[in-house]
Short mmCIF file of C-alpha atoms in Angstrom, two decimals:
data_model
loop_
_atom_site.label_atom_id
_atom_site.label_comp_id
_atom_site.label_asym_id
_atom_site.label_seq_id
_atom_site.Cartn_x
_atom_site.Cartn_y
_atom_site.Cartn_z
CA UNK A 262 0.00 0.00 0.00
CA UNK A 263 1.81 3.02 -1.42
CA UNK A 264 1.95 6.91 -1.39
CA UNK A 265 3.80 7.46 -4.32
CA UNK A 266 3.47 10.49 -6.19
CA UNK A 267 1.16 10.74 -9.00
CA UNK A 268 2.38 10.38 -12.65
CA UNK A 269 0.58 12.91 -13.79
CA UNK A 270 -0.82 12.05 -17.45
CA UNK A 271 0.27 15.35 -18.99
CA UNK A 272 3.35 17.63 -18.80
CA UNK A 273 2.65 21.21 -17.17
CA UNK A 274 5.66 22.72 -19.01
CA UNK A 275 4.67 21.85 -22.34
CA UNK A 276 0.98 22.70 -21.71
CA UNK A 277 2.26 26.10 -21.03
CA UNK A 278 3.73 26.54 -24.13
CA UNK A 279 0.92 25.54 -25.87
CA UNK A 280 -1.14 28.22 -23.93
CA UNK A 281 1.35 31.23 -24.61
CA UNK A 282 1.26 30.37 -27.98
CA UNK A 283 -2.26 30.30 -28.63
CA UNK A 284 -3.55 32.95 -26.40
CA UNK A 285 -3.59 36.54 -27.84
CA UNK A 286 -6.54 38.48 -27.00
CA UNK A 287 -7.51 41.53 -25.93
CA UNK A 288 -8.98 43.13 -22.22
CA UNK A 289 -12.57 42.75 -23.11
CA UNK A 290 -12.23 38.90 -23.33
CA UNK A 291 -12.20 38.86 -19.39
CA UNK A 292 -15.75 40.48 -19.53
CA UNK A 293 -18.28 38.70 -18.23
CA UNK A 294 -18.70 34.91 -16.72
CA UNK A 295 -17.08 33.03 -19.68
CA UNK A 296 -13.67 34.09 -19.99
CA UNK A 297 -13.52 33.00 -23.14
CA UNK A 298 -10.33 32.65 -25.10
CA UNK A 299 -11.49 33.85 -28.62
CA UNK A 300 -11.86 37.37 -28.86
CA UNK A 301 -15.78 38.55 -30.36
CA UNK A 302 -16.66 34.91 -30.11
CA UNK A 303 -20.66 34.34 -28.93
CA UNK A 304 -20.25 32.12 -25.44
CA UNK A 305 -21.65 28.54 -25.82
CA UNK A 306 -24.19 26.83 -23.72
CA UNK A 307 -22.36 24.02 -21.98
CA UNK A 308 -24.14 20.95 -22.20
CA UNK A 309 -24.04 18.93 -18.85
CA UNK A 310 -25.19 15.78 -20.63
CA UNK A 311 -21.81 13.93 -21.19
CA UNK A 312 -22.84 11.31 -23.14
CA UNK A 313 -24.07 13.93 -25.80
CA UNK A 314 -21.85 15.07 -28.88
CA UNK A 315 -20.94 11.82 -30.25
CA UNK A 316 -19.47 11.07 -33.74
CA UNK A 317 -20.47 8.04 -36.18
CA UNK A 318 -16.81 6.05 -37.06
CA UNK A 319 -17.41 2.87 -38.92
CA UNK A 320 -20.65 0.73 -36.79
CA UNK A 321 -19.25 2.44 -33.60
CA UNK A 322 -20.25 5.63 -31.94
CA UNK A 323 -17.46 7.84 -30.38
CA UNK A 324 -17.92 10.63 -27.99
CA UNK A 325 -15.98 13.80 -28.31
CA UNK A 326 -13.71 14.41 -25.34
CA UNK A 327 -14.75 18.31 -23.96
CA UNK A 328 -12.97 20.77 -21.75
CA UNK A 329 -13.56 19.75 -18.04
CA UNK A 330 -11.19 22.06 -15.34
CA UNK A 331 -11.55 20.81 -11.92
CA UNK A 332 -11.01 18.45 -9.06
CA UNK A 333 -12.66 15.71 -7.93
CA UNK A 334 -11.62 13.86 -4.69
CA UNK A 335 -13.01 10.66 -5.12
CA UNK A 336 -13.35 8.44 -1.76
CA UNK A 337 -11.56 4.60 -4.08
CA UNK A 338 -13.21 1.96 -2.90
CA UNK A 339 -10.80 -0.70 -2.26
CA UNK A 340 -9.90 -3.17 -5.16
CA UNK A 341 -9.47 -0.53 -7.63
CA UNK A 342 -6.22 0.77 -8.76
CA UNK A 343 -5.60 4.45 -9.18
CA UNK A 344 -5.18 4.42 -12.58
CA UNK A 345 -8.99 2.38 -13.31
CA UNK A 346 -10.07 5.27 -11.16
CA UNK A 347 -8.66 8.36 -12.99
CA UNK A 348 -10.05 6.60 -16.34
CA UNK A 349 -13.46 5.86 -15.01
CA UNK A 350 -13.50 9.75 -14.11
CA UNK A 351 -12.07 10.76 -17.50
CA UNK A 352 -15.10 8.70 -19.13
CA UNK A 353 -18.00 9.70 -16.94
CA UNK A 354 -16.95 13.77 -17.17
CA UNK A 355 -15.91 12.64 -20.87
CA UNK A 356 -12.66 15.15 -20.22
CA UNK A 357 -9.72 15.56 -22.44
CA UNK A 358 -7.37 15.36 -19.57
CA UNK A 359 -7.01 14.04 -16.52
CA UNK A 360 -4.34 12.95 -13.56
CA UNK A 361 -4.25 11.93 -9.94
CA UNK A 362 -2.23 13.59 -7.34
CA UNK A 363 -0.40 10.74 -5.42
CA UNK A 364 -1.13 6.52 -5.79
CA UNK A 365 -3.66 4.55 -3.66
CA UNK A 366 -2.79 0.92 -3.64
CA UNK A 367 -6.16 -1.48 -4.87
CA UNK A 368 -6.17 -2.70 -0.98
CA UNK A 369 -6.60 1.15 0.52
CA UNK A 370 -9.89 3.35 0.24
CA UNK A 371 -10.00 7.28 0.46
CA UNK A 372 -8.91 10.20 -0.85
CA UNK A 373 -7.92 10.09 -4.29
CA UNK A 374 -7.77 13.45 -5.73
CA UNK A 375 -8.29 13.54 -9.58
CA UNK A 376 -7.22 16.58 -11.91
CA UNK A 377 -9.00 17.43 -14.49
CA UNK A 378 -8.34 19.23 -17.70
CA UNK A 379 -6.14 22.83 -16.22
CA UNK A 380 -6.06 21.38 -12.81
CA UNK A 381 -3.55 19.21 -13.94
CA UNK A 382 -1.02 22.08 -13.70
CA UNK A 383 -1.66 22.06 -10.24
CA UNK A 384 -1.18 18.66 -9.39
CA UNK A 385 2.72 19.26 -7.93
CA UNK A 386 0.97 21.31 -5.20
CA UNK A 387 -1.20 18.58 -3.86
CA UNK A 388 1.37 15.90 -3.85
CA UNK A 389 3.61 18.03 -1.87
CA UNK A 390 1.03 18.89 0.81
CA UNK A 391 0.44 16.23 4.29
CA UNK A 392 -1.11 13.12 3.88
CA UNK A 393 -3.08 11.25 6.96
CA UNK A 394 -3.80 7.98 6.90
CA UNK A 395 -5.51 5.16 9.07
CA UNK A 396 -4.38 2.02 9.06
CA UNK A 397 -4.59 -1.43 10.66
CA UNK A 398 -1.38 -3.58 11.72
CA UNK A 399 -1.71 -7.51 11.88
CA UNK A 400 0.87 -8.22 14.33
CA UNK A 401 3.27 -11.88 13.80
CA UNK A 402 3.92 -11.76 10.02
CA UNK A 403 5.98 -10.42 7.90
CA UNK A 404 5.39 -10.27 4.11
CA UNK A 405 6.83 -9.39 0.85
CA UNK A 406 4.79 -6.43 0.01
CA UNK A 407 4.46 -5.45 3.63
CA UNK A 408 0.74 -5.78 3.00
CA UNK A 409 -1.89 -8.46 3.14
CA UNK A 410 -1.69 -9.40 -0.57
CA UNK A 411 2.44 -10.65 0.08
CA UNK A 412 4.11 -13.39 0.13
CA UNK A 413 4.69 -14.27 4.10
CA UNK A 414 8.64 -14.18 4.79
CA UNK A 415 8.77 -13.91 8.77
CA UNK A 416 6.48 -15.24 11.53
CA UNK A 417 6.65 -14.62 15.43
CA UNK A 418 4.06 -15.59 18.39
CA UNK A 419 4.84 -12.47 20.38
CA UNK A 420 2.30 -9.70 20.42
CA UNK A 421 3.18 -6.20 21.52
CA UNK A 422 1.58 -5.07 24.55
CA UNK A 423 -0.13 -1.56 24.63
CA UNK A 424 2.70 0.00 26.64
CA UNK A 425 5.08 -1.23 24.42
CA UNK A 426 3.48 0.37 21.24
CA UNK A 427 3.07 3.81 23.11
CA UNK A 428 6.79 3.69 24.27
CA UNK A 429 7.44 3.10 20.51
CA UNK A 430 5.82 5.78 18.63
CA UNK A 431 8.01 8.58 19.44
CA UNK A 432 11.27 6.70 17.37
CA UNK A 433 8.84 7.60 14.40
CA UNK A 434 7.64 10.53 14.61
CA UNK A 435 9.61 13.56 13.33
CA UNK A 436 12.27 13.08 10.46
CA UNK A 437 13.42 9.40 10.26
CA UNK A 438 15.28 7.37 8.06
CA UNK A 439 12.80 4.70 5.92
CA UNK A 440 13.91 1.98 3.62
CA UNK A 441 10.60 2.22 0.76
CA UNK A 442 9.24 -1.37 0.54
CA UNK A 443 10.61 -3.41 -2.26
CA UNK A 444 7.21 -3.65 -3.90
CA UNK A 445 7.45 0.19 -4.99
CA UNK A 446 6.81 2.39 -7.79
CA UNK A 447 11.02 4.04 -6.96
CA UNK A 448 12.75 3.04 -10.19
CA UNK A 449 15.93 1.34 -10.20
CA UNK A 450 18.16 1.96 -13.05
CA UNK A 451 15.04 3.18 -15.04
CA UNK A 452 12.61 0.07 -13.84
CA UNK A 453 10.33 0.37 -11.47
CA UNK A 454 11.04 -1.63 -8.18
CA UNK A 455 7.73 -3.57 -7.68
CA UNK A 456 8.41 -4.83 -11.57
CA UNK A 457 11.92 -6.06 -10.56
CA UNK A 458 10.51 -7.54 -7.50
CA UNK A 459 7.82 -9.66 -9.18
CA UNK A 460 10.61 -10.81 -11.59
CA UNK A 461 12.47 -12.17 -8.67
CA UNK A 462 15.32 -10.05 -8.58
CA UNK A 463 17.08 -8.54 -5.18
CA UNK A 464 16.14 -5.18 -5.02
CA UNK A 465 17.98 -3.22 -2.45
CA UNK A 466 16.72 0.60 -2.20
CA UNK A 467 18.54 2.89 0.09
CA UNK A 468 17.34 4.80 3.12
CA UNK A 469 15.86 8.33 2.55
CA UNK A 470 14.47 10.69 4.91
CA UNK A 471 10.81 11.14 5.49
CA UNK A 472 8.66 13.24 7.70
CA UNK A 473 5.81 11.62 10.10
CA UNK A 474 4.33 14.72 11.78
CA UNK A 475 1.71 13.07 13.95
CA UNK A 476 1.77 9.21 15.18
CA UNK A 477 -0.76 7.93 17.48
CA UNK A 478 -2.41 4.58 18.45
CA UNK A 479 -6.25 4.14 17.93
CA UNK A 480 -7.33 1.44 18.72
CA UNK A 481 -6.02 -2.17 20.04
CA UNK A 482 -9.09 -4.30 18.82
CA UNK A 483 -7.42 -7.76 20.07
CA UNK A 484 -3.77 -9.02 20.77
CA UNK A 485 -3.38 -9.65 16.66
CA UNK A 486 -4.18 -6.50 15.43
CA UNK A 487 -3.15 -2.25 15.90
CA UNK A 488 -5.00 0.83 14.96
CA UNK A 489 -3.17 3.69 13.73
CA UNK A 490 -2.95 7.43 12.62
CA UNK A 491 -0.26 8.88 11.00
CA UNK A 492 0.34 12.20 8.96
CA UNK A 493 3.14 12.56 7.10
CA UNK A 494 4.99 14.33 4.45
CA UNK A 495 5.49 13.40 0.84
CA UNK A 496 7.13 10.04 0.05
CA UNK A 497 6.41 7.93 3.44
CA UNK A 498 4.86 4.44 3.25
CA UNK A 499 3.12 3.76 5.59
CA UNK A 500 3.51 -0.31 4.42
CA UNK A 501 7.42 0.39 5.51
CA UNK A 502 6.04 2.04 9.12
CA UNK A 503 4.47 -1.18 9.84
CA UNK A 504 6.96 -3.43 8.79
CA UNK A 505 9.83 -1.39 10.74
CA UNK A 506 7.69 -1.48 13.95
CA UNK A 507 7.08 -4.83 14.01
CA UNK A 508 10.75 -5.71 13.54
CA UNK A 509 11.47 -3.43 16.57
CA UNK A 510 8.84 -4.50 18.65
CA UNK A 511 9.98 -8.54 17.88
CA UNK A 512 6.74 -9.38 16.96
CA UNK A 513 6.63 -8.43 12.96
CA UNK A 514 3.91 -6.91 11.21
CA UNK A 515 2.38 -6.37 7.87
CA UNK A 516 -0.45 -3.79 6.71
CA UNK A 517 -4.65 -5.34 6.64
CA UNK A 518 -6.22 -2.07 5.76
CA UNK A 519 -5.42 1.44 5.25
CA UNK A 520 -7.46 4.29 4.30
CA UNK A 521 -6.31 8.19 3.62
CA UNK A 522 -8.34 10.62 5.11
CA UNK A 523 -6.42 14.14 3.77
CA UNK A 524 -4.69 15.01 0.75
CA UNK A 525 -2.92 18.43 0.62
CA UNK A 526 -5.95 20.88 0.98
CA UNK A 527 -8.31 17.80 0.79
CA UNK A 528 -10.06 16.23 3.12
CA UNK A 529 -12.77 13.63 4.22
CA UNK A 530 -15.91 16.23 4.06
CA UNK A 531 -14.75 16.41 -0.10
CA UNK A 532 -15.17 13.23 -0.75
CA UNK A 533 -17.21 11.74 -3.11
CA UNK A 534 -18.19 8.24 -3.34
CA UNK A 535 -18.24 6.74 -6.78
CA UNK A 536 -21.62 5.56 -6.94
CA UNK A 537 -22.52 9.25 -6.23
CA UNK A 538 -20.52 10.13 -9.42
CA UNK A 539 -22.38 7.87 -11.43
CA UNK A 540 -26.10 8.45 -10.19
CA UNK A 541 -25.03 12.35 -10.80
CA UNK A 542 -24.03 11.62 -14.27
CA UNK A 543 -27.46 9.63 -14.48
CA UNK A 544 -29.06 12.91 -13.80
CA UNK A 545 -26.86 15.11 -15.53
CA UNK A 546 -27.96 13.21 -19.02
CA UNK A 547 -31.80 13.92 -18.06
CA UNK A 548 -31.61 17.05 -17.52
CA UNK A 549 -31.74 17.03 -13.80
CA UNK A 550 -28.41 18.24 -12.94
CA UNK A 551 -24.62 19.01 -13.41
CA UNK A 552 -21.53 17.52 -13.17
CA UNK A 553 -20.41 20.89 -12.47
CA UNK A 554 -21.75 20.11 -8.82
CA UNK A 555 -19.34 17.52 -8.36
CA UNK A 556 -15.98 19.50 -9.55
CA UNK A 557 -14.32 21.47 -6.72
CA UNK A 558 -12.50 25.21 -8.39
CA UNK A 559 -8.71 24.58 -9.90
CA UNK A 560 -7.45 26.69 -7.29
CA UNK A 561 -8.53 24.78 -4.36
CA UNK A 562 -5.43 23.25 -4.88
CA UNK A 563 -3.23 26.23 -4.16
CA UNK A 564 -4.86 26.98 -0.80
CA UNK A 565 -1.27 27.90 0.65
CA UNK A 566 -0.13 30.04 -2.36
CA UNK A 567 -1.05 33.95 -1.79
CA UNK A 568 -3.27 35.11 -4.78
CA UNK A 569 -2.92 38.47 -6.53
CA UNK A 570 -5.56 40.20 -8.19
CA UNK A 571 -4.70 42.00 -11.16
CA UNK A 572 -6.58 44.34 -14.01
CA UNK A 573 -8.24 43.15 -17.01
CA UNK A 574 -5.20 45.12 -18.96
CA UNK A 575 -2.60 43.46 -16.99
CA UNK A 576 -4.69 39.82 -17.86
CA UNK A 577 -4.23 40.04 -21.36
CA UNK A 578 -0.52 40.29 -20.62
CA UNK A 579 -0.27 37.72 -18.71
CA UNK A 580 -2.14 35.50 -20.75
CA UNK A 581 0.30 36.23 -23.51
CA UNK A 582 2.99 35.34 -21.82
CA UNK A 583 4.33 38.73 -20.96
CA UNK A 584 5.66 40.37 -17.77
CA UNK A 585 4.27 42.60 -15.99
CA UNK A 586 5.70 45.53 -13.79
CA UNK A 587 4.36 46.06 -10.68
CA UNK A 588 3.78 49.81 -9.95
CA UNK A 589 2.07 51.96 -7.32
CA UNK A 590 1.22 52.01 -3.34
CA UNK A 591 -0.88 48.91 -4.07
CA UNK A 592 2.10 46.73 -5.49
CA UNK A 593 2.81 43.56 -3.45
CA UNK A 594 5.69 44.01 -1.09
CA UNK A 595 5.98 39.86 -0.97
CA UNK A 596 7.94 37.55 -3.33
CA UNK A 597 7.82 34.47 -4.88
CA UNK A 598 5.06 31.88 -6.17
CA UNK A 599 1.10 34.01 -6.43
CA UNK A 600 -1.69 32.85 -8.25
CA UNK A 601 -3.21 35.28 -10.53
CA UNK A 602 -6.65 36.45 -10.82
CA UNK A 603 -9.03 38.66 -12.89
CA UNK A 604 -12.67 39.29 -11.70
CA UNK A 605 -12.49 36.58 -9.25
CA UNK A 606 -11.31 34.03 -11.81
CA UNK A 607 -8.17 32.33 -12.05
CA UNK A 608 -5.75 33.39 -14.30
CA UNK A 609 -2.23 31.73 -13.86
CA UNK A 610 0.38 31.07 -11.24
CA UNK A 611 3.33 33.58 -11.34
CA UNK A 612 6.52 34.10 -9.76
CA UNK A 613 6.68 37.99 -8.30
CA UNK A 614 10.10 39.44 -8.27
CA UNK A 615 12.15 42.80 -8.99
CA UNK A 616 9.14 44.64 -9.21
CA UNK A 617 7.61 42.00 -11.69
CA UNK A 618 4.64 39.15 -11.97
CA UNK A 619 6.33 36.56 -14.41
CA UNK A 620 3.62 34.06 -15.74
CA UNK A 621 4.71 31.02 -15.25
CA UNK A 622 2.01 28.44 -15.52
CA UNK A 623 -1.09 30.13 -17.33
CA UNK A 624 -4.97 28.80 -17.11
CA UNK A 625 -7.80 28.51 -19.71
CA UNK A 626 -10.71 27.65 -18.05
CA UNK A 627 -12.68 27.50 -21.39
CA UNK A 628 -15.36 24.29 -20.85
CA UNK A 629 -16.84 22.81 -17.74
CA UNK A 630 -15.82 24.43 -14.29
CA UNK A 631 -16.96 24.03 -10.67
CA UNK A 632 -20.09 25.64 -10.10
CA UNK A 633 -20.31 28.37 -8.33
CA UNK A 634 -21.66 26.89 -4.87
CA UNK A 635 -18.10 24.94 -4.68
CA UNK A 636 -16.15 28.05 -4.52
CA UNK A 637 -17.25 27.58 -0.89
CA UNK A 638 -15.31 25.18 1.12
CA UNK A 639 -17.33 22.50 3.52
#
């Protein structure tokens, strides 16, 4: 059961430079809700339905992908990987894009937060933020993958007492040093551990530093099993936190069930369940609602990033690409990362620096966008 980082399906970079390129309009495209990026162009009714605009090829019938900009936290059931997930979101919003912001092994459930279309760009600043987890330990084996689905490689009939566990928990909390299981997505001369592993080769991974912030014991249902909480930084496993206690306690231990409970900026209350995805598509093709309602704003993602507001003028060269000096009493004294708006909407993320906003990463929010009753956290 993993946290790696997301592979996100597009590059950022490169859809930048598409966007600089193909942006070139003037102030009075920022008028108004639609934001369009075509300058004296009427705006177009959205159609929620995303099973309509479909094309005829051969004796099949193929839907056009659309522009979809948003995130949706989706609470995986377990036995789903997080790739099945990210395409059964791509299909039922019918986006052109779409990436997840950190793995959740088939055994876990939880928070799986899915980019869509322009959101993509803002994936980085999810994976980066905390993650919390819950998670059971089944005390006397060892195994493989450190998780229930392993091969067993270590038995032991002790059980940790409840003292013992409390007298442990301090050793991992803070910054430690964590061997990542062997049954990883950490490539190893350009493979990918867990592929290496299944082949039968040794693979040895060194020891890196990770962050556990918080540590504390839930629950101690019977002698065989532990309930824990942990919140860490980016790149712990939590698969390798159970296996190293158990060695240290005598006993060994291997992961039963895990579920993540916050992601960055996102937590339980965003959740959706899947089957609440699908019956809102159901009503979205009749007419009876939007998947708009299910799509939380790009920026939620950039939560800790301070945003600047900037004039419809300034926009347009920002949207191009271009600098912009920063003038006045009402010029940001602060540097570094901002995100950008105009009118309320999001624009692009910028660095600020010698008296200039430099576009760095900039947004067209053409399509399908939260609606507006998201803009409102839970």
């Amino acid at each position: 059961m993993t946290m790696d980082p997301a592979h996100d399906t597009i590059s950022g970079e490169q859809a930048d430079q598409r966007d600089v390129q193909k942006n070139n309009f003037a102030d009075d495209n920022f008028a108004g809700s639609g934001g369009g990026s075509q300058p004296h162009q009427e705006p177009r009714r959205v159609n929620n339905d995303p099973r309509a605009n479909t094309r005829q090829k051969g004796n099949q019938v193929r839907r056009d992908r659309r522009d979809v900009h948003g995130w949706v936290v989706l609470d995986k059931p377990i036995g789903m990987t997080s790739t099945q997930a990210v395409a059964v979101l791509k299909r039922l919003f019918n986006a052109k894009r779409a990436g997840h912001a950190g793995t959740l092994d088939p055994l876990a459930s939880g928070g799986l937060p899915i980019a869509l279309g322009e959101a993509t760009k803002t994936v980085p600043f999810v994976m980066d933020g905390r993650k919390r987890y819950q998670f059971t330990v089944c005390w006397g084996e060892e195994r493989d993958t450190d998780d229930i689905e392993g091969r067993v490689t270590a038995t032991s009939d002790q059980r940790p007492t409840r003292e013992a566990i409390l007298a442990l928990l301090p050793r991992f909390t803070g910054v430690i040093e964590q061997i990542p299981p062997r049954y990883s997505a950490i490539k190893v001369q350009g493979e990918r551990a867990y592929d290496l592993a299944r082949d039968g080769e040794i693979v040895e991974l060194a020891a890196r530093p990770v962050e556990i912030h918080h540590l504390t014991l839930v629950d101690q249902p019977d002698n065989d099993h532990a309930v824990f909480e942990a919140e860490c930084g980016k790149g712990t496993y939590v698969r390798a936190l159970a296996r190293d206690m158990g060695r240290i306690l005598g006993t060994f231990g291997h992961i039963c069930a895990l579920r993540r409970t916050l992601v960055g900026p996102f937590g339980e209350n965003d959740m959706i369940p899947l089957d609440q995805l699908e019956a809102l598509c159901d009503r979205a093709a009749s007419g009876e609602g939007s998947l708009a309602d299910a799509l939380m704003p790009v920026e939620t993602a950039l939560d800790d990033i301070p945003a600047l507001a900037v004039t419809r003028a300034d926009a347009a060269r920002l949207h191009r690409g271009q600098a912009v000096l920063l003038r006045g009493r009402d010029a940001p004294i602060s540097s570094g990362t901002v995100y950008v708006t105009v009118a309320g909407r999001l624009l692009a993320l910028a660095e600020v620096g010698n008296g200039e906003i430099i576009p760095k990463r900039v947004f067209n929010l053409t399509g399908l966008t939260a609606s507006t009753g998201r803009n409102e956290r839970n």
